Short mmCIF file of C-alpha atoms in Angstrom, two decimals:
data_model
loop_
_atom_site.label_atom_id
_atom_site.label_comp_id
_atom_site.label_asym_id
_atom_site.label_seq_id
_atom_site.Cartn_x
_atom_site.Cartn_y
_atom_site.Cartn_z
CA MET A 298 -21.79 15.22 6.06
CA ASN A 299 -23.69 17.49 3.19
CA ILE A 300 -21.25 17.53 -0.29
CA PRO A 301 -19.43 20.70 -0.23
CA SER A 302 -20.08 23.18 -2.73
CA SER A 303 -15.65 23.18 -2.88
CA ALA A 304 -12.48 22.37 -1.91
CA ARG A 305 -9.16 23.25 -2.47
CA TYR A 306 -7.94 19.94 -2.84
CA LEU A 307 -10.47 16.99 -4.24
CA VAL A 308 -9.50 13.09 -3.74
CA ILE A 309 -11.03 10.71 -6.03
CA GLY A 310 -11.14 7.41 -4.46
CA ALA A 311 -10.94 6.23 -0.93
CA GLY A 312 -8.21 3.27 -1.33
CA VAL A 313 -5.00 2.98 -0.59
CA HIS A 314 -3.74 5.44 -3.31
CA GLY A 315 -6.21 8.56 -2.54
CA LEU A 316 -6.04 8.10 1.33
CA SER A 317 -2.26 7.84 1.45
CA THR A 318 -2.30 10.58 -0.43
CA ALA A 319 -4.63 12.65 1.52
CA TYR A 320 -3.04 11.81 4.68
CA HIS A 321 0.61 12.45 3.49
CA LEU A 322 -0.52 15.86 1.92
CA ALA A 323 -1.95 16.67 5.37
CA LEU A 324 1.07 16.32 6.74
CA TYR A 325 2.72 18.00 4.14
CA LEU A 326 0.56 21.19 4.27
CA LYS A 327 0.51 21.11 8.25
CA SER A 328 4.47 21.08 8.45
CA ARG A 329 4.81 23.46 5.56
CA GLY A 330 2.64 26.23 7.07
CA LYS A 331 0.63 25.86 3.44
CA GLY A 332 -2.57 24.65 4.67
CA LYS A 333 -4.20 21.96 6.85
CA GLY A 334 -6.21 18.83 6.18
CA SER A 335 -9.74 20.44 6.19
CA ASP A 336 -8.82 21.56 2.80
CA ILE A 337 -8.59 18.24 1.55
CA LEU A 338 -11.89 16.40 0.18
CA VAL A 339 -12.11 12.65 -0.31
CA ILE A 340 -15.03 11.11 -2.60
CA ASP A 341 -15.40 7.93 -3.25
CA LYS A 342 -18.48 6.23 -5.08
CA THR A 343 -18.94 3.33 -2.84
CA GLY A 344 -16.75 4.04 0.28
CA VAL A 345 -13.35 3.06 2.17
CA GLY A 346 -11.65 0.19 1.06
CA ALA A 347 -14.82 -0.72 -1.23
CA GLY A 348 -12.31 -1.68 -4.39
CA ALA A 349 -8.87 -3.47 -4.79
CA SER A 350 -7.64 -2.08 -1.48
CA GLY A 351 -9.91 -3.81 0.68
CA ILE A 352 -9.65 -7.32 -0.56
CA ALA A 353 -5.55 -7.59 -1.37
CA CYS A 354 -4.04 -10.51 0.16
CA GLY A 355 -2.40 -8.32 2.84
CA VAL A 356 1.02 -9.91 2.51
CA ILE A 357 4.04 -7.06 3.50
CA ARG A 358 7.05 -8.44 1.87
CA ASN A 359 10.69 -7.38 0.38
CA ASN A 360 10.73 -9.97 -1.63
CA TYR A 361 10.56 -8.78 -5.04
CA PHE A 362 13.34 -10.02 -7.94
CA GLN A 363 13.26 -6.44 -9.36
CA PRO A 364 16.58 -4.71 -8.13
CA ALA A 365 14.99 -1.05 -8.47
CA MET A 366 12.20 -2.37 -6.09
CA ARG A 367 14.27 -3.39 -3.31
CA GLU A 368 15.14 0.03 -1.51
CA LEU A 369 11.33 0.94 -2.07
CA MET A 370 9.92 -2.19 -0.33
CA ALA A 371 11.88 -1.45 2.72
CA HIS A 372 10.80 1.93 3.20
CA SER A 373 7.03 0.44 2.65
CA VAL A 374 7.56 -2.41 5.53
CA GLU A 375 8.96 0.46 7.64
CA VAL A 376 5.36 2.56 7.26
CA TRP A 377 3.79 -0.45 8.16
CA GLU A 378 5.89 -0.78 11.33
CA SER A 379 5.55 3.14 11.75
CA ASP A 380 1.76 2.11 13.49
CA PRO A 381 1.40 -1.26 13.41
CA GLU A 382 -2.20 -1.30 15.01
CA THR A 383 -3.72 1.42 13.27
CA TYR A 384 -2.56 -0.55 10.24
CA SER A 385 -3.41 -4.00 11.18
CA TYR A 386 -0.62 -5.04 10.77
CA HIS A 387 0.95 -8.15 11.88
CA PRO A 388 5.09 -8.41 11.52
CA VAL A 389 5.31 -12.40 11.64
CA GLY A 390 7.57 -12.19 9.04
CA TYR A 391 7.93 -13.40 5.85
CA LEU A 392 9.15 -17.02 4.38
CA GLN A 393 9.39 -17.95 0.87
CA ILE A 394 10.05 -22.21 0.41
CA SER A 395 11.70 -22.69 -2.80
CA PRO A 396 12.88 -26.31 -5.23
CA ALA A 397 16.08 -26.63 -6.85
CA ALA A 398 14.55 -24.84 -9.94
CA MET A 399 13.97 -21.32 -8.23
CA HIS A 400 17.19 -21.59 -6.39
CA ASP A 401 19.52 -18.74 -8.25
CA ASP A 402 16.75 -16.31 -8.50
CA VAL A 403 15.94 -17.04 -4.91
CA ALA A 404 20.07 -16.16 -3.68
CA THR A 405 19.84 -13.27 -5.79
CA VAL A 406 16.87 -11.75 -4.14
CA TYR A 407 18.77 -13.08 -0.61
CA GLN A 408 22.02 -10.99 -1.21
CA GLN A 409 20.32 -7.75 -2.57
CA GLN A 410 18.47 -7.60 0.89
CA GLN A 411 21.81 -8.06 2.40
CA THR A 412 22.71 -5.17 0.45
CA ILE A 413 20.65 -3.15 1.40
CA GLY A 414 20.82 -4.38 5.55
CA TYR A 415 17.41 -6.00 4.92
CA PRO A 416 17.32 -8.44 7.91
CA SER A 417 16.90 -12.37 6.15
CA GLU A 418 18.45 -15.79 6.15
CA PHE A 419 18.86 -18.08 3.27
CA ILE A 420 19.11 -22.05 4.07
CA GLU A 421 20.15 -24.10 1.29
CA GLY A 422 19.91 -27.86 1.16
CA GLU A 423 17.23 -30.61 1.39
CA ALA A 424 18.01 -31.46 4.83
CA ASP A 425 18.84 -28.15 6.23
CA CYS A 426 15.23 -26.89 4.96
CA ARG A 427 13.54 -29.66 6.35
CA ASP A 428 15.35 -29.26 10.03
CA TYR A 429 14.74 -25.28 9.89
CA MET A 430 11.24 -25.42 8.86
CA ARG A 431 10.72 -28.40 11.90
CA THR A 432 11.81 -25.38 14.24
CA MET A 433 8.94 -23.96 13.65
CA LEU A 434 6.22 -26.91 12.63
CA HIS A 435 7.25 -30.01 14.02
CA ASP A 436 5.41 -32.06 11.72
CA TRP A 437 6.62 -30.51 8.47
CA GLN A 438 6.90 -32.92 5.65
CA ALA A 439 7.01 -31.62 2.31
CA LYS A 440 9.41 -32.67 -0.05
CA GLY A 441 11.87 -31.03 -2.58
CA THR A 442 12.72 -28.10 -0.92
CA THR A 443 16.00 -27.13 -1.34
CA SER A 444 15.99 -23.31 -0.31
CA ILE A 445 14.43 -21.05 2.21
CA LEU A 446 14.64 -17.14 1.90
CA HIS A 447 13.45 -15.91 5.67
CA GLU A 448 12.34 -12.61 5.87
CA ARG A 449 12.82 -11.21 9.84
CA LYS A 450 10.67 -8.50 8.86
CA GLY A 451 7.49 -7.98 7.03
CA GLY A 452 4.31 -10.03 7.72
CA TYR A 453 0.54 -9.55 6.81
CA ALA A 454 -2.04 -6.71 7.41
CA ASN A 455 -6.07 -6.66 7.57
CA SER A 456 -6.33 -4.76 4.30
CA MET A 457 -9.93 -3.43 5.37
CA ALA A 458 -8.70 -2.96 8.85
CA SER A 459 -5.71 -1.34 7.49
CA MET A 460 -7.93 1.04 4.86
CA GLN A 461 -10.13 2.39 7.48
CA GLY A 462 -6.99 2.90 10.15
CA LEU A 463 -5.37 5.12 7.31
CA ALA A 464 -8.92 6.67 6.91
CA VAL A 465 -9.20 7.67 10.85
CA LYS A 466 -5.38 8.62 10.23
CA ALA A 467 -6.63 11.41 7.52
CA GLU A 468 -9.63 12.34 9.43
CA ASN A 469 -7.08 12.85 12.53
CA LEU A 470 -5.50 15.72 10.58
CA GLY A 471 -8.96 17.10 9.28
CA VAL A 472 -9.30 15.47 5.87
CA ARG A 473 -13.13 14.98 4.79
CA ILE A 474 -14.24 11.57 3.47
CA LEU A 475 -17.38 11.36 1.46
CA PRO A 476 -18.61 8.08 0.80
CA GLY A 477 -21.04 7.33 -2.10
CA VAL A 478 -20.13 10.24 -4.46
CA GLU A 479 -19.62 8.78 -7.88
CA VAL A 480 -17.41 11.18 -10.46
CA THR A 481 -19.75 11.68 -13.51
CA GLY A 482 -18.01 14.85 -15.12
CA PHE A 483 -15.46 17.51 -14.99
CA GLN A 484 -15.85 21.22 -15.49
CA PHE A 485 -12.83 23.60 -17.27
CA SER A 486 -11.59 26.64 -17.13
CA GLY A 487 -8.94 26.73 -20.17
CA GLU A 488 -7.23 23.73 -20.00
CA SER A 489 -7.12 23.20 -16.19
CA ILE A 490 -10.19 21.31 -14.17
CA SER A 491 -12.41 23.93 -12.25
CA ALA A 492 -14.67 21.71 -10.65
CA VAL A 493 -15.78 17.84 -10.68
CA LYS A 494 -19.39 17.17 -11.55
CA THR A 495 -20.62 14.19 -8.75
CA SER A 496 -23.53 12.17 -8.37
CA ARG A 497 -24.42 14.70 -5.55
CA GLY A 498 -24.14 17.81 -6.77
CA THR A 499 -20.64 19.71 -8.36
CA ILE A 500 -17.46 20.43 -6.22
CA GLU A 501 -15.07 23.55 -7.13
CA THR A 502 -11.55 22.80 -6.98
CA ASP A 503 -8.16 24.13 -7.23
CA TYR A 504 -6.73 20.37 -7.24
CA VAL A 505 -7.62 17.04 -8.39
CA ILE A 506 -5.97 14.15 -7.41
CA VAL A 507 -6.80 10.71 -9.12
CA GLY A 508 -6.19 7.63 -7.19
CA VAL A 509 -8.95 5.48 -8.12
CA GLY A 510 -6.63 2.39 -8.91
CA PRO A 511 -8.18 -0.06 -11.65
CA TRP A 512 -10.90 2.59 -12.42
CA ALA A 513 -8.81 5.02 -13.92
CA LYS A 514 -9.71 4.54 -17.56
CA SER A 515 -13.07 5.60 -16.85
CA ILE A 516 -11.67 8.93 -15.54
CA TRP A 517 -9.32 9.41 -18.22
CA GLU A 518 -12.09 9.10 -20.37
CA MET A 519 -13.90 11.73 -18.85
CA LEU A 520 -10.81 13.97 -18.95
CA GLU A 521 -10.82 13.20 -22.76
#
């Protein structure tokens, strides 16, 4: 694909942040009659999932101690469940197997999950934990396990396959994705960005969305 001279929406970064933003923006524009996916251009200095998104561990869970994250994580799991094949998602559940020192914290997570209706089980006591694990692994022998939090939802995803699937979903809505395009600077009209300078030419744009993850610092420096 040749680099275009302009794009109404320019997304920098083809990892999970950039691709998800492009995909949902395309859905929004279409549903509101305010544009279409082809108004959106995603550029990445390497390619889809080339950074942290492509090597993430891929665990999908609602096992976090911060209460503020509970409903957000439940929503996140629902997103994965909405298209498991495209997202390369495997809904096998999630187990946290813990010693006595972690009991109270894990019990709190379980209670919070129950409050929002997130399906999970909490097994307590070393003997009951051993028996529970042997229903799944008949030769389970680990000692010192005094609690198990078994989330019935969640599982894991194959990270790069997930990113490629998300890219396909965006492209099916008309979003253009250009690999091998590195941002080198910005042009301004007053205080607003009017164009993005890249290794393959300048792209005029109305809106810039920065989704570069760990590389954000270099973009902020360009923006001064």
